[in-house]
């Protein structure tokens, strides 16, 4: 798929200053957008005193989702494309797609300016409309994003692809809208690799599986004849690494999703587990167990040489590189209980960063480098949380009987994890980094160990 | 074994008895006295039959002897293949030592047997840490057996972490069962 982008309107080049994409944090970007809309609405309100007041309520990161209208696009599969976009924006928690039954303008086309008044009436702050055409076997989707109260186009793009890729086109439009309105990259044109679970609790069947981030197109990657766990995406390629466990041995595999080529990381004297790629995809950090003791190693994938990083008698596992590749966060129980540590990626200067009381495991550095996400176990409950890489500003985002194993969306805004109820199956959930938007993933089956892909090309 | 007695055998026994009685009479010659003989036994008259007790009431019983010594079943039933651990601990508990002593004794006797110690953890922990914890438990069992005379090269280890619970429940009793070291016989048992 090779989407083409072209600017359809000069206003896309000259964004309103208040919408400029310079805000360092999404909350600030959204606040700026809402303030800009408030200014626009105030201006409009001078001539339309009967219009309802918009409420901008920013309180400890609580943001009112932005009312947005995504009417069905014209043309083949236009309705389905709009539904996928609408569902993506809704799940982000930052947008509130309006009920299509309330729309009064119904003959929209990407080639005609909308009648803004009819969208103001239902208080749509933003409008996404589009037209789908099929030319020479290619699907062509034109779409525009409008600031309703300013009466201005914010974005106009055309995507061309083969017709079976219509969902990916919808995800790319979602990402474009998200990025234009929040100032941050989107995460909708991505996939989730995870462990699909079936069988009983005492005879589990665990298969590697992959699906779109919205739960569509799930498919299995392994047959289930061995237990698989902890798949992790490369940040640079459509490649994953995971662990396979048989009674005789454990193996770490590298699996290329495009070529379906699978290879073992190699043979080691003990168990190998907990693999994770370096940010450049050139190395894998993993644990090797020998004589009951687990230590961290790193393998250079081009030279196939591995280096030992830790050698203390405690458990050292769950290594995760910082985005610049210079540091590794990991779990160790060298203090007597599992806690989080950060060291140089050569194994130097290990330093404990967790200290809030309780057991800390599964540190995962955020793609932006801003946070380390983790699982915390305290008082009989489990939490997904985040802290700064120096251990400050710990915040717990979830609480349940058993939450574990966070993975970051590529923009660092959303975390996905496994949640289990007592005696029940494991399911995939997501929470945004503020902890405000917690929801089950739209995947009906039992699953665990999710890993978020980078944005697709 | 079932006793099988037919009527002709009973008849032969009766004849033997009559012959013995007459031989005894020959051995001790005495003055003939007029005594009335018992009525002659005629061959045309069958002797009274004795009712034998039904076979099911015989005093003999039969039961399987139990697992063949040296078999996997022998190990599992008569020795025990699983010891349990405390939360987040890999210390061999005092109550596990007699069972491991018995495992060591059994493995010393059956020297062709190779085993794999499988370390398990309960669900109250995260996946990767529990793999490491299970590996520690498996190794603790292995070291105990080695220190009690079982050659190290006969004992492999693996950790299943929390992936293979033996109890699917979510309470203290289930978690206790799932924190274990399982000694699985891999080869060499009869």
XYZ file of C-alpha atoms in Angstrom:
647
model
C 0.000 0.000 0.000
C 1.387 3.363 -0.962
C -0.823 6.136 0.282
C -0.211 9.421 -1.422
C -0.640 12.670 0.366
C -1.258 15.945 -1.318
C -2.442 19.182 -0.007
C -5.839 20.052 -1.330
C -6.211 23.466 0.130
C -3.750 26.238 0.929
C -5.243 26.531 4.387
C -3.645 23.206 5.206
C -0.274 24.820 4.747
C -1.185 27.841 6.805
C -2.681 26.465 9.969
C -4.229 28.833 12.451
C -1.443 29.729 14.898
C -3.347 28.394 17.851
C -3.482 24.982 16.152
C 0.262 24.881 15.529
C 1.743 21.501 16.229
C 4.334 22.500 18.782
C 2.840 21.411 22.060
C 5.129 18.943 23.824
C 2.352 17.061 25.601
C -0.971 15.833 24.242
C -2.928 17.312 27.125
C -1.449 20.694 26.369
C -2.083 20.290 22.648
C -5.692 19.390 23.237
C -6.099 22.207 25.712
C -4.718 24.560 23.095
C -7.144 23.194 20.540
C -10.071 23.570 22.880
C -9.022 27.089 23.760
C -8.761 27.890 20.060
C -12.205 26.472 19.508
C -13.468 28.470 22.441
C -12.073 31.598 20.827
C -13.693 30.636 17.540
C -16.967 29.869 19.263
C -16.882 33.131 21.158
C -16.438 34.927 17.863
C -19.342 33.040 16.346
C -21.409 33.578 19.449
C -21.355 37.297 18.797
C -23.535 36.741 15.790
C -25.374 33.677 17.073
C -26.331 34.320 20.683
C -28.705 31.337 20.787
C -25.899 28.761 20.351
C -24.995 26.603 23.316
C -21.798 27.346 25.217
C -18.966 24.882 24.869
C -17.599 23.606 28.145
C -13.871 23.322 28.430
C -13.130 21.469 31.615
C -9.496 20.745 32.247
C -9.011 19.366 35.714
C -6.067 17.196 36.716
C -5.764 15.945 33.176
C -9.471 15.367 32.833
C -10.417 16.615 29.402
C -13.852 16.707 27.885
C -13.680 14.704 24.687
C -14.068 16.849 21.590
C -17.437 16.492 19.817
C -16.661 15.406 16.263
C -18.896 14.433 13.345
C -17.806 11.617 11.040
C -20.644 11.114 8.540
C -20.449 8.163 6.171
C -18.142 8.851 3.244
C -19.715 8.873 -0.180
C -19.060 5.930 -2.482
C -18.190 2.250 -2.121
C -17.482 1.245 1.495
C -17.674 4.911 2.486
C -19.978 4.095 5.391
C -17.684 1.367 6.725
C -14.624 3.605 6.458
C -16.357 6.340 8.439
C -17.399 3.794 11.091
C -13.817 2.585 11.556
C -12.582 6.197 11.870
C -15.344 7.051 14.310
C -14.626 3.986 16.482
C -10.887 4.735 16.536
C -11.424 8.331 17.627
C -13.961 7.264 20.252
C -11.622 4.662 21.773
C -8.857 7.238 22.118
C -11.067 8.944 24.680
C -10.113 12.359 23.313
C -13.022 12.580 20.890
C -16.776 12.106 21.166
C -18.173 11.086 17.785
C -21.713 12.399 17.423
C -24.713 10.238 16.596
C -25.131 10.116 12.791
C -28.920 10.224 13.324
C -28.506 13.837 14.441
C -26.802 14.900 11.190
C -28.911 17.144 8.957
C -26.548 17.691 6.021
C -26.545 14.379 4.193
C -25.222 15.027 0.713
C -21.655 15.809 1.741
C -18.833 15.371 -0.716
C -15.108 15.976 -0.407
C -15.447 18.347 -3.352
C -17.961 20.694 -1.723
C -17.654 22.908 1.337
C -19.952 21.703 4.132
C -22.805 23.916 5.337
C -21.210 24.747 8.679
C -24.433 26.000 10.215
C -25.997 22.579 10.118
C -22.969 21.134 12.005
C -22.910 23.994 14.493
C -26.492 23.135 15.376
C -25.414 19.788 16.792
C -22.317 21.351 18.349
C -19.863 19.408 16.229
C -16.512 21.099 16.831
C -14.832 19.185 14.045
C -16.127 17.433 10.938
C -14.491 14.664 8.913
C -16.008 14.049 5.496
C -14.856 12.171 2.469
C -15.555 10.484 -0.831
C -14.492 7.042 -2.042
C -13.972 6.237 -5.696
C -12.582 3.178 -7.445
C -10.410 3.871 -10.496
C -8.527 1.195 -12.373
C -8.973 -1.279 -9.550
C -7.538 1.206 -7.045
C -9.425 2.588 -4.100
C -9.125 6.346 -3.884
C -10.265 8.088 -0.707
C -10.419 11.885 -0.495
C -11.089 13.296 2.948
C -11.168 16.668 4.657
C -11.082 17.728 8.279
C -12.966 20.918 9.103
C -12.971 23.259 12.072
C -16.732 23.796 12.092
C -16.927 26.986 14.130
C -13.975 28.620 12.391
C -15.408 27.478 9.056
C -11.935 26.377 7.989
C -10.360 23.303 6.515
C -7.666 21.839 8.776
C -6.583 19.000 6.536
C -7.242 17.649 3.046
C -5.648 14.370 1.946
C -6.088 11.665 -0.626
C -5.172 8.002 -0.033
C -4.842 5.482 -2.826
C -4.636 1.764 -2.184
C -5.970 -1.592 -3.288
C -9.612 -2.077 -2.241
C -8.913 -4.824 0.320
C -6.852 -2.307 2.292
C -9.868 -0.120 3.043
C -9.536 -0.610 6.804
C -5.938 0.544 6.708
C -7.001 3.631 4.778
C -9.515 4.316 7.539
C -6.768 3.890 10.146
C -4.465 6.266 8.263
C -7.223 8.892 8.075
C -7.787 8.403 11.823
C -4.083 8.975 12.441
C -4.103 12.111 10.284
C -7.106 13.542 12.147
C -5.609 12.625 15.533
C -2.271 14.189 14.669
C -3.801 17.377 13.274
C -5.996 17.910 16.322
C -3.738 16.752 19.178
C -0.322 17.636 17.801
C 0.905 14.093 18.369
C 1.402 11.139 16.074
C -1.505 8.723 15.975
C -1.396 4.994 16.702
C -4.342 3.607 14.716
C -2.513 2.122 11.733
C -0.841 -0.440 13.968
C -1.186 -4.071 14.915
C -1.128 -6.056 18.125
C 0.696 -9.344 18.463
C -0.527 -11.301 21.477
C -1.080 -14.763 22.915
C -4.528 -16.157 22.106
C -5.611 -18.478 24.897
C -7.945 -21.465 24.723
C -8.324 -24.797 26.506
C -8.794 -24.994 30.268
C -6.883 -23.307 33.059
C -4.963 -26.489 33.810
C -4.545 -27.481 30.146
C -4.062 -24.161 28.413
C -3.464 -23.822 24.698
C -1.477 -20.710 23.852
C -1.052 -19.545 20.306
C 0.735 -16.547 18.951
C -1.767 -14.307 17.174
C -1.919 -10.932 15.501
C -4.717 -8.452 14.843
C -5.263 -4.818 13.962
C -5.227 -2.440 16.951
C -9.033 -2.271 16.793
C -9.391 -6.058 17.059
C -10.101 -6.622 13.372
C -8.418 -9.300 11.218
C -7.209 -11.622 13.987
C -5.115 -14.550 12.789
C -2.904 -17.187 14.369
C 0.844 -17.321 13.846
C 1.586 -20.608 15.663
C -0.295 -23.892 15.952
C -0.446 -24.229 19.723
C 1.712 -27.345 20.051
C 4.017 -25.484 22.392
C 3.326 -22.781 24.957
C 4.285 -19.376 23.623
C 4.564 -16.192 25.606
C 5.852 -12.632 25.771
C 5.911 -11.644 22.082
C 7.586 -8.253 21.504
C 7.609 -6.085 18.402
C 10.659 -4.567 16.861
C 10.282 -0.775 16.797
C 11.799 -0.617 13.318
C 10.445 -3.600 11.366
C 7.573 -6.049 11.120
C 9.529 -8.502 13.210
C 8.736 -10.005 16.587
C 10.655 -11.957 19.179
C 8.950 -14.373 21.551
C 9.542 -17.311 23.844
C 8.416 -20.866 23.217
C 8.278 -23.343 26.090
C 8.303 -27.123 25.854
C 8.895 -29.568 28.721
C 12.374 -30.249 27.359
C 13.533 -26.702 26.723
C 12.754 -23.068 26.099
C 13.624 -21.191 22.927
C 13.634 -17.531 21.933
C 12.549 -17.012 18.349
C 12.833 -14.154 15.907
C 9.879 -14.132 13.540
C 9.574 -11.925 10.480
C 5.885 -11.261 9.846
C 6.421 -10.300 6.209
C 8.585 -13.235 5.130
C 7.234 -15.616 7.859
C 10.843 -16.670 8.351
C 11.457 -17.908 11.882
C 14.822 -18.500 13.509
C 16.053 -19.397 16.960
C 18.250 -17.022 18.907
C 20.490 -20.035 19.587
C 21.139 -22.728 22.155
C 21.992 -21.841 25.709
C 22.919 -24.026 28.697
C 19.763 -23.157 30.650
C 16.387 -21.601 30.071
C 16.095 -18.473 27.946
C 13.172 -16.078 28.309
C 11.990 -12.461 28.422
C 13.384 -11.270 25.060
C 12.994 -7.671 23.871
C 14.490 -5.746 20.954
C 16.720 -2.719 21.263
C 15.171 0.455 19.757
C 17.236 0.093 16.556
C 16.242 -3.568 16.222
C 19.878 -4.672 16.115
C 20.084 -6.282 19.547
C 17.916 -8.417 21.803
C 18.113 -8.290 25.593
C 16.960 -11.493 27.318
C 17.347 -13.623 30.432
C 19.400 -16.796 30.663
C 18.843 -19.124 33.602
C 21.553 -21.435 34.855
C 21.509 -23.385 38.095
C 18.362 -21.573 39.133
C 19.861 -18.094 38.717
C 18.568 -15.774 35.971
C 20.775 -13.041 34.519
C 20.436 -10.562 31.676
C 22.313 -10.970 28.411
C 22.273 -8.986 25.194
C 22.813 -10.461 21.733
C 24.031 -8.509 18.741
C 21.845 -9.903 15.954
C 24.302 -9.271 13.124
C 27.368 -10.798 14.787
C 25.335 -13.289 16.870
C 27.563 -12.687 19.842
C 26.004 -12.386 23.266
C 27.293 -10.455 26.245
C 26.446 -10.988 29.882
C 25.073 -7.854 31.540
C 24.371 -8.972 35.116
C 25.994 -11.614 37.326
C 24.462 -11.254 40.768
C 22.697 -14.145 42.523
C 19.263 -12.461 42.306
C 16.705 -12.890 39.560
C 17.353 -10.382 36.749
C 14.760 -10.326 33.981
C 12.348 -8.261 31.857
C 15.021 -6.048 30.308
C 13.731 -3.025 28.341
C 15.922 -0.513 26.490
C 15.502 3.247 26.747
C 14.504 4.758 23.354
C 18.044 6.104 22.837
C 19.466 2.626 23.472
C 21.866 3.736 26.199
C 20.052 2.311 29.224
C 18.130 -0.812 30.220
C 15.351 -0.995 32.788
C 14.845 -4.432 34.355
C 13.332 -6.423 37.223
C 15.595 -7.771 39.938
C 14.986 -9.330 43.339
C 18.569 -8.721 44.480
C 17.152 -6.716 47.378
C 14.997 -9.675 48.442
C 11.852 -8.724 46.515
C 11.263 -7.895 42.864
C 11.952 -4.199 42.195
C 12.784 -2.032 39.171
C 16.345 -1.074 38.258
C 17.997 0.963 35.520
C 21.552 0.351 34.279
C 23.697 1.284 31.321
C 23.068 -0.911 28.289
C 26.557 -2.368 28.914
C 25.436 -3.529 32.369
C 27.110 -0.713 34.291
C 25.804 1.338 37.231
C 22.624 -0.561 38.077
C 20.428 1.584 40.292
C 17.096 0.803 41.905
C 14.320 3.185 40.826
C 11.208 1.725 42.502
C 10.606 2.317 46.177
C 6.922 2.821 46.745
C 6.296 -0.361 48.748
C 5.063 -3.487 46.998
C 6.469 -5.704 44.281
C 7.432 -4.179 40.931
C 7.945 -6.127 37.697
C 7.759 -5.814 33.860
C 9.311 -2.363 33.346
C 8.754 -1.058 29.806
C 10.345 2.178 28.661
C 7.920 4.465 26.804
C 8.698 5.287 23.151
C 9.130 8.938 24.087
C 11.506 8.103 26.945
C 9.298 10.040 29.329
C 8.075 7.108 31.439
C 8.721 3.563 32.503
C 5.494 1.547 32.720
C 5.354 -1.393 35.108
C 3.215 -3.930 36.967
C 2.914 -3.376 40.720
C 1.607 -5.943 43.192
C 0.584 -4.674 46.601
C -2.083 -5.539 49.160
C -3.438 -8.472 47.154
C -4.067 -6.362 44.041
C -2.224 -5.653 40.828
C -1.752 -2.305 39.122
C -0.415 -0.986 35.851
C 1.514 2.192 36.553
C 4.044 4.631 35.190
C 6.979 6.464 36.751
C 9.783 8.670 35.479
C 12.946 6.745 34.587
C 14.541 8.132 37.769
C 11.716 6.593 39.820
C 9.879 9.851 40.557
C 6.224 10.681 39.905
C 4.851 7.156 40.287
C 1.220 6.960 39.203
C -0.968 3.853 39.275
C -3.363 3.761 36.320
C -5.328 0.566 37.019
C -6.334 -1.721 39.875
C -7.621 -5.267 39.630
C -7.253 -8.862 40.783
C -4.536 -9.368 38.165
C -3.273 -6.786 35.664
C 0.096 -7.346 34.062
C 2.507 -6.740 31.218
C 1.932 -3.229 29.764
C 2.890 -2.382 26.178
C 3.031 1.139 24.769
C 1.248 2.481 21.714
C 3.949 3.946 19.437
C 3.021 7.520 20.419
C 3.352 6.819 24.146
C -0.242 7.850 24.888
C -1.920 4.480 25.497
C -0.940 1.249 27.233
C -2.368 -2.189 26.574
C -2.120 -5.015 29.120
C -3.624 -8.359 30.242
C -6.365 -8.454 32.869
C -7.568 -11.592 34.624
C -10.500 -12.035 36.961
C -10.372 -14.759 39.667
C -10.644 -18.110 37.902
C -11.563 -16.363 34.680
C -9.828 -16.003 31.347
C -7.268 -13.347 30.562
C -8.417 -10.465 28.366
C -6.763 -7.512 26.693
C -7.431 -4.042 28.089
C -6.088 -0.590 27.410
C -5.633 2.528 29.493
C -4.356 5.933 28.500
C -1.347 7.386 30.247
C -3.523 9.660 32.402
C -5.449 6.629 33.707
C -8.724 8.256 32.658
C -9.634 6.078 29.690
C -9.736 2.411 30.722
C -11.493 -0.087 28.476
C -11.434 -3.670 27.236
C -10.015 -4.179 23.770
C -12.578 -4.898 21.051
C -11.347 -8.492 20.781
C -13.843 -11.055 22.057
C -11.465 -13.912 22.810
C -9.139 -14.666 25.690
C -5.704 -13.157 25.230
C -2.581 -12.169 27.107
C 0.851 -10.606 26.615
C -0.100 -7.929 24.061
C 2.674 -6.132 22.181
C 1.989 -3.014 20.140
C 3.607 -2.626 16.727
C 5.196 0.570 15.480
C 3.145 2.575 12.964
C 2.883 0.636 9.713
C 4.466 2.122 6.612
C -8.166 -70.915 41.487
C -11.547 -72.550 41.490
C -12.161 -75.971 43.018
C -13.761 -78.291 40.571
C -15.298 -81.487 41.988
C -17.476 -83.749 39.955
C -19.651 -86.607 41.045
C -17.396 -89.395 39.763
C -14.577 -88.114 41.927
C -16.820 -88.234 44.999
C -17.785 -91.768 44.055
C -14.117 -92.824 43.848
C -13.434 -91.403 47.268
C -16.236 -93.471 48.720
C -14.826 -96.662 47.126
C -11.378 -95.959 48.547
C -12.921 -95.612 51.965
C -14.635 -99.024 51.706
C -11.417 -100.704 50.577
C -9.472 -99.222 53.450
C -12.043 -100.488 55.913
C -11.820 -104.014 54.580
C -7.988 -103.975 54.646
C -8.104 -102.957 58.277
C -10.337 -105.949 58.948
C -7.751 -108.276 57.342
C -4.925 -106.920 59.404
C -6.577 -107.782 62.674
C -7.948 -111.355 62.460
C -10.214 -112.100 65.377
C -12.794 -114.697 66.305
C -15.615 -114.405 63.944
C -18.534 -112.929 65.563
C -21.946 -112.639 64.259
C -22.338 -109.094 63.556
C -24.632 -107.541 61.201
C -22.915 -105.983 58.307
C -23.889 -102.681 57.153
C -25.905 -102.799 54.046
C -23.727 -103.416 51.058
C -22.784 -100.538 49.003
C -24.000 -101.154 45.610
C -22.658 -99.487 42.584
C -26.052 -98.835 41.283
C -26.852 -96.527 44.133
C -25.001 -93.226 43.917
C -23.684 -91.887 47.200
C -25.259 -88.838 48.698
C -23.772 -85.738 47.220
C -22.247 -83.149 49.399
C -23.112 -79.618 48.539
C -19.932 -77.611 47.974
C -19.945 -74.008 48.935
C -20.192 -71.661 46.002
C -16.843 -70.513 44.559
C -17.371 -66.985 45.688
C -17.334 -68.031 49.301
C -13.925 -69.606 49.147
C -11.440 -68.144 51.597
C -9.039 -67.202 48.764
C -8.930 -63.573 47.557
C -6.944 -61.866 44.872
C -5.717 -58.295 44.583
C -3.237 -56.505 42.371
C 0.149 -56.391 44.028
C 0.653 -52.700 43.283
C 2.924 -50.891 40.892
C 5.924 -52.861 39.720
C 8.918 -51.690 41.716
C 10.968 -49.284 39.712
C 8.079 -48.163 37.535
C 6.896 -44.610 37.047
C 3.710 -45.593 38.852
C 5.755 -46.902 41.762
C 7.519 -43.555 41.980
C 4.373 -41.479 41.772
C 2.251 -43.607 44.143
C 4.735 -44.945 46.661
C 7.265 -42.121 46.771
C 5.479 -38.954 45.635
C 6.451 -36.724 42.741
C 5.648 -33.228 43.998
C 6.835 -30.949 46.793
C 5.392 -27.567 47.686
C 6.859 -24.129 48.357
C 5.994 -20.982 50.266
C 5.005 -17.769 48.461
C 7.868 -16.199 46.502
C 10.274 -18.723 48.056
C 12.402 -21.539 46.719
C 13.550 -22.898 50.096
C 12.898 -26.623 50.449
C 10.450 -26.777 53.339
C 10.955 -29.131 56.284
C 7.751 -30.955 55.372
C 9.116 -31.606 51.875
C 12.366 -33.206 53.031
C 11.056 -36.711 53.867
C 9.505 -36.932 50.412
C 12.682 -35.734 48.714
C 14.702 -38.173 50.844
C 12.455 -40.930 49.527
C 12.843 -39.641 45.961
C 16.630 -39.674 46.372
C 16.536 -43.214 47.761
C 14.347 -44.436 44.937
C 16.538 -42.770 42.322
C 19.697 -44.238 43.877
C 18.154 -47.717 43.706
C 16.926 -47.379 40.128
C 20.065 -45.924 38.681
C 18.921 -45.973 35.042
C 16.128 -43.512 35.707
C 16.473 -39.931 34.481
C 14.185 -37.191 35.730
C 13.217 -33.631 34.928
C 12.350 -31.287 37.779
C 9.588 -28.878 36.691
C 9.327 -25.707 38.747
C 5.887 -24.117 39.046
C 4.531 -20.869 40.444
C 1.085 -19.615 41.397
C -0.756 -16.958 39.376
C 0.010 -14.171 41.856
C 3.004 -12.869 39.980
C 3.942 -11.693 36.523
C 4.888 -14.124 33.798
C 8.617 -13.561 33.373
C 9.391 -13.231 37.071
C 7.441 -16.443 37.706
C 9.485 -18.270 35.081
C 12.622 -17.251 36.971
C 11.028 -18.202 40.297
C 9.998 -21.610 38.959
C 13.550 -22.170 37.731
C 14.845 -21.490 41.222
C 12.402 -24.001 42.712
C 13.333 -26.664 40.179
C 16.981 -26.082 40.945
C 16.394 -26.239 44.716
C 14.855 -29.709 44.308
C 17.681 -30.759 42.008
C 20.347 -29.623 44.471
C 18.625 -31.470 47.300
C 18.571 -34.709 45.321
C 22.200 -34.275 44.233
C 23.255 -33.658 47.826
C 21.509 -36.913 48.707
C 23.466 -38.980 46.280
C 21.648 -38.732 42.960
C 24.126 -38.013 40.139
C 23.596 -34.524 38.744
C 23.662 -35.732 35.143
C 20.428 -37.652 35.721
C 18.446 -34.553 36.680
C 17.328 -31.923 34.180
C 15.325 -28.850 35.166
C 12.759 -26.589 33.506
C 10.424 -23.885 34.737
C 6.806 -23.656 33.660
C 6.343 -20.458 35.646
C 2.611 -19.976 36.141
C 1.748 -21.610 32.801
C 0.799 -25.109 34.014
C -1.267 -24.854 37.200
C -2.472 -28.179 38.624
C -5.392 -26.385 40.289
C -7.365 -23.903 38.189
C -8.817 -22.157 41.238
C -8.034 -18.673 42.480
C -7.742 -19.053 46.241
C -5.062 -19.774 48.822
C -5.506 -23.545 48.551
C -5.129 -23.491 44.761
C -2.139 -21.165 44.861
C -0.423 -23.424 47.438
C -0.873 -26.441 45.163
C 0.469 -24.518 42.203
C 3.692 -23.499 43.978
C 5.509 -26.768 43.495
C 8.417 -28.715 42.163
C 7.329 -31.716 40.123
C 9.742 -34.596 39.562
C 8.850 -36.108 36.189
C 10.450 -39.356 35.097
C 11.851 -38.923 31.612
C 13.371 -42.358 30.944
C 14.753 -45.519 32.513
C 11.738 -46.562 34.563
C 10.214 -50.009 33.974
